[in-house]
Amino acid sequence: MNTNKYCTPQSSGCGPAVLFAYDATNLANALWNSSMVSTDAAGNAVKFTVPTVVNGKVYVGTRGNNTGGVYGSTSISGELDVYGMKPN
């Protein structure tokens, strides 16, 4: 998971967290990341967030569209993004 752009003055910028999936037999092969398709994009990054896997889904806590302002300064101050297999 890449959280470099975690929206504070100490970070390199402000932007979405990026979740990566790799081939378990060869970690040099990236299979997917959440920035490949706009509908998969996560909310703005949180510095020390940890993805959690439960029942085949991955849960990632983000800032939503908050860019570092105070609570309530944006329309979505926090967001839980859920990734998993899409239904047929």
Coordinates of C-alpha atoms in Angstrom, one line a residue, residues 20-74:
F20 CA -1.5 -3.1 -4.7
A21 CA -2.1 -6.8 -5.5
Y22 CA 0.9 -9.1 -6.4
D23 CA 1.3 -12.6 -7.7
A24 CA 2.0 -14.7 -4.6
T25 CA 4.4 -17.0 -6.5
N26 CA 6.5 -14.1 -7.9
L27 CA 6.3 -10.7 -6.2
A28 CA 7.9 -9.1 -9.2
N29 CA 4.5 -9.5 -11.0
A30 CA 2.0 -6.8 -10.0
L31 CA -1.5 -8.0 -10.8
W32 CA -3.6 -4.9 -10.0
N33 CA -3.5 -1.5 -8.2
S34 CA -6.4 0.7 -7.1
S35 CA -5.2 3.6 -9.4
M36 CA -5.7 1.5 -12.6
V37 CA -9.4 2.3 -12.9
S38 CA -11.1 5.4 -11.6
T39 CA -13.9 3.5 -9.9
D40 CA -11.3 1.6 -7.8
A41 CA -9.6 4.8 -6.5
A42 CA -9.4 5.0 -2.7
G43 CA -9.9 8.2 -0.7
N44 CA -7.0 10.5 0.3
A45 CA -4.3 8.7 2.2
V46 CA -3.8 8.4 5.9
K47 CA -0.2 8.1 7.0
F48 CA -0.3 4.9 9.1
T49 CA -3.3 3.1 7.8
V50 CA -3.2 -0.7 7.6
P51 CA -5.3 -2.7 5.1
T52 CA -7.4 -5.3 6.9
V53 CA -8.4 -8.6 5.2
V54 CA -11.6 -10.3 6.3
N55 CA -13.6 -13.0 4.5
G56 CA -11.9 -12.3 1.1
K57 CA -12.3 -8.6 1.2
V58 CA -9.8 -5.8 1.9
Y59 CA -10.8 -2.8 4.0
V60 CA -8.8 0.4 3.9
G61 CA -9.5 3.5 6.0
T62 CA -8.9 6.8 4.2
R63 CA -9.5 10.6 4.6
G64 CA -12.3 10.6 2.0
N65 CA -11.9 13.9 0.1
N66 CA -10.4 15.7 3.2
T67 CA -7.1 17.4 2.3
G68 CA -5.9 18.0 5.8
G69 CA -8.4 20.5 7.0
V70 CA -10.4 20.4 10.2
Y71 CA -13.3 17.9 10.7
G72 CA -16.3 19.1 8.7
S73 CA -14.2 21.2 6.3
T74 CA -15.0 18.8 3.4

